Amino acid sequence: MEQSIESYIKNLVRETIGHTLGELQIQSDRRVYVIANWKMNKNLADTAEFFQTIKSSDDVSVVVCPPAQLLYPAHLFISQQGKSIGLGAQNVHWAEKGAYTGESSASMLKDVGCEYCLIGHSERRQYSFEDDLLVNKKVQQAIKSGLIPIICIGETLEEKNLLQTEQVLFKQLFGALKDIDSSNFILAYEPVWAIGTGQSATAELAQQTHAYIRSVLKQIMGEKADGISILYGGSANESNAADYSAMPDIDGVLVGGASLNAQSFDGIINVFAKGEQNS
Ligand code: 13P
């Protein structure tokens, strides 16, 4: 039977570049993440119970970021349970090693089972005075050491009210990604006014801001920006997760309060897993 023009072109493209344009589209689909940031909460017993209770998912990447002291036990619990859950630190130092009392290096974090690391969380920007320069040094060190940085950006309420959101995000993005060639990082948009307040950004506002973030990423890294997962964070929970998961530029959530309870965190994972199955 004669080939249609369409299948002729598809075959030609497949032979030339190894896949059809449709397949290319599938390959560039972004990974969806549901990430827990426990902040300064939980002890050893809570951690054991959490990993016993929580279910992993084949459809989304689940990552948990416990406090530094609980990283290695968490790694052991995850391995014991045989669950497909990634481990992330909440912070990393910019130097490889040395006289930095109380800090953790990227290689130490890798050594205890971490694959990911939050960098530039607004609480660290606020309480530990981290600025864009420091965030950039940390991102450089994480990437060099093989940790995947989860870079957090977001405007304060005051900046939002002054209509400076885009300006702030632009500066934070260019600052964090200065001299970074790799596209092996995740972004988390966490408006400071939505963190721990119950005042989550509407899915529409978050989508609009994520689209802006992606447009800035395109200026920085060109078409590779389409492959970067951008997560929303700020009072995300089981009830609002479906609204976020329906948005084209929201590739998951970074969850604080609602990640402390394994059942509610599971609920959020399920919402995003269903979204992926339907897509
Ligand atoms: P909440 O989900 O408690 O608002 O915290 C968000 C956050 O800061 C995650 O990093």
Coordinates of N, CA and C and ligand atoms in Angstrom, one line a residue, residues 35-39 118 121-123 152 188 190-200 232-237 253-260 268, ligand 1:
I35 N 7.4 17.7 46.2 CA 8.5 17.7 47.1 C 8.1 18.2 48.5
A36 N 8.6 17.5 49.5 CA 8.2 17.9 50.9 C 9.4 18.7 51.5
N37 N 9.1 19.8 52.1 CA 10.1 20.6 52.8 C 9.7 20.6 54.3
W38 N 10.3 19.7 55.1 CA 9.9 19.6 56.5 C 10.4 20.8 57.3
K39 N 11.3 21.6 56.8 CA 11.8 22.8 57.6 C 12.4 22.2 58.9
L118 N 17.6 22.0 48.4 CA 16.9 23.3 48.2 C 18.0 24.3 48.3
H121 N 15.9 29.2 49.7 CA 14.5 29.3 50.3 C 14.4 30.7 50.9
S122 N 13.2 31.2 50.8 CA 13.0 32.6 51.3 C 13.3 32.7 52.8
E123 N 13.1 31.6 53.5 CA 13.4 31.7 55.0 C 14.9 31.8 55.2
C152 N 14.9 28.2 44.9 CA 13.6 28.9 45.3 C 13.7 30.4 45.0
A188 N 11.6 26.5 42.0 CA 10.4 26.6 42.8 C 10.0 28.0 43.0
E190 N 8.0 30.4 45.0 CA 7.3 30.4 46.3 C 7.1 31.8 46.7
P191 N 5.9 32.4 46.4 CA 5.6 33.8 46.8 C 5.7 33.8 48.4
V192 N 6.5 34.7 48.9 CA 6.7 34.7 50.4 C 5.4 34.9 51.1
W193 N 4.5 35.7 50.5 CA 3.2 36.0 51.2 C 2.3 34.8 51.3
A194 N 2.7 33.7 50.5 CA 1.8 32.5 50.5 C 2.4 31.4 51.4
I195 N 3.6 31.6 51.9 CA 4.2 30.6 52.7 C 3.7 30.5 54.1
G196 N 3.2 29.4 54.5 CA 2.7 29.2 55.9 C 1.6 30.1 56.3
T197 N 0.9 30.8 55.4 CA -0.2 31.7 55.7 C -1.6 31.2 55.4
G198 N -1.6 30.1 54.6 CA -2.9 29.6 54.2 C -3.5 30.5 53.0
Q199 N -2.7 31.5 52.7 CA -3.2 32.4 51.5 C -2.4 32.0 50.3
S200 N -2.8 30.8 49.7 CA -2.1 30.3 48.6 C -2.4 31.2 47.4
Y232 N 5.3 25.0 42.1 CA 4.7 26.1 43.0 C 4.8 25.7 44.4
G233 N 5.1 26.7 45.3 CA 5.1 26.5 46.7 C 4.5 27.6 47.5
G234 N 3.8 27.3 48.6 CA 3.1 28.4 49.3 C 1.7 27.9 49.7
S235 N 1.5 27.3 50.9 CA 0.2 26.8 51.3 C -0.4 25.9 50.3
A236 N 0.4 25.1 49.6 CA -0.2 24.0 48.7 C -0.7 22.9 49.6
N237 N -1.8 22.3 49.3 CA -2.3 21.2 50.1 C -3.2 20.3 49.2
V253 N 4.6 20.6 43.0 CA 4.6 21.5 44.1 C 5.7 21.2 45.1
L254 N 6.1 22.3 45.8 CA 7.0 22.2 47.0 C 6.1 22.5 48.2
V255 N 6.0 21.5 49.1 CA 5.0 21.6 50.2 C 5.7 21.7 51.5
G256 N 5.3 22.6 52.3 CA 5.8 22.8 53.7 C 4.8 22.1 54.7
G257 N 4.0 22.9 55.3 CA 3.1 22.3 56.3 C 2.4 21.1 56.0
A258 N 1.8 21.0 54.8 CA 1.0 19.8 54.4 C 1.8 18.6 54.1
S259 N 3.1 18.7 54.2 CA 4.0 17.6 53.9 C 4.4 16.9 55.2
L260 N 4.0 17.5 56.4 CA 4.4 16.9 57.6 C 3.6 15.6 58.0
I268 N -1.7 14.7 48.1 CA -1.1 15.6 47.1 C -0.4 14.8 46.0
Ligands
13P1 P1 3.9 25.9 53.3 O1 3.4 24.8 52.4 O2 3.9 25.6 54.8 O3 3.3 27.2 53.0 O4 5.5 26.1 53.0 C1 5.9 26.3 51.7 C2 7.4 26.2 51.7 O5 8.0 27.1 52.2 C3 8.0 25.0 51.0 O6 9.3 25.2 50.8

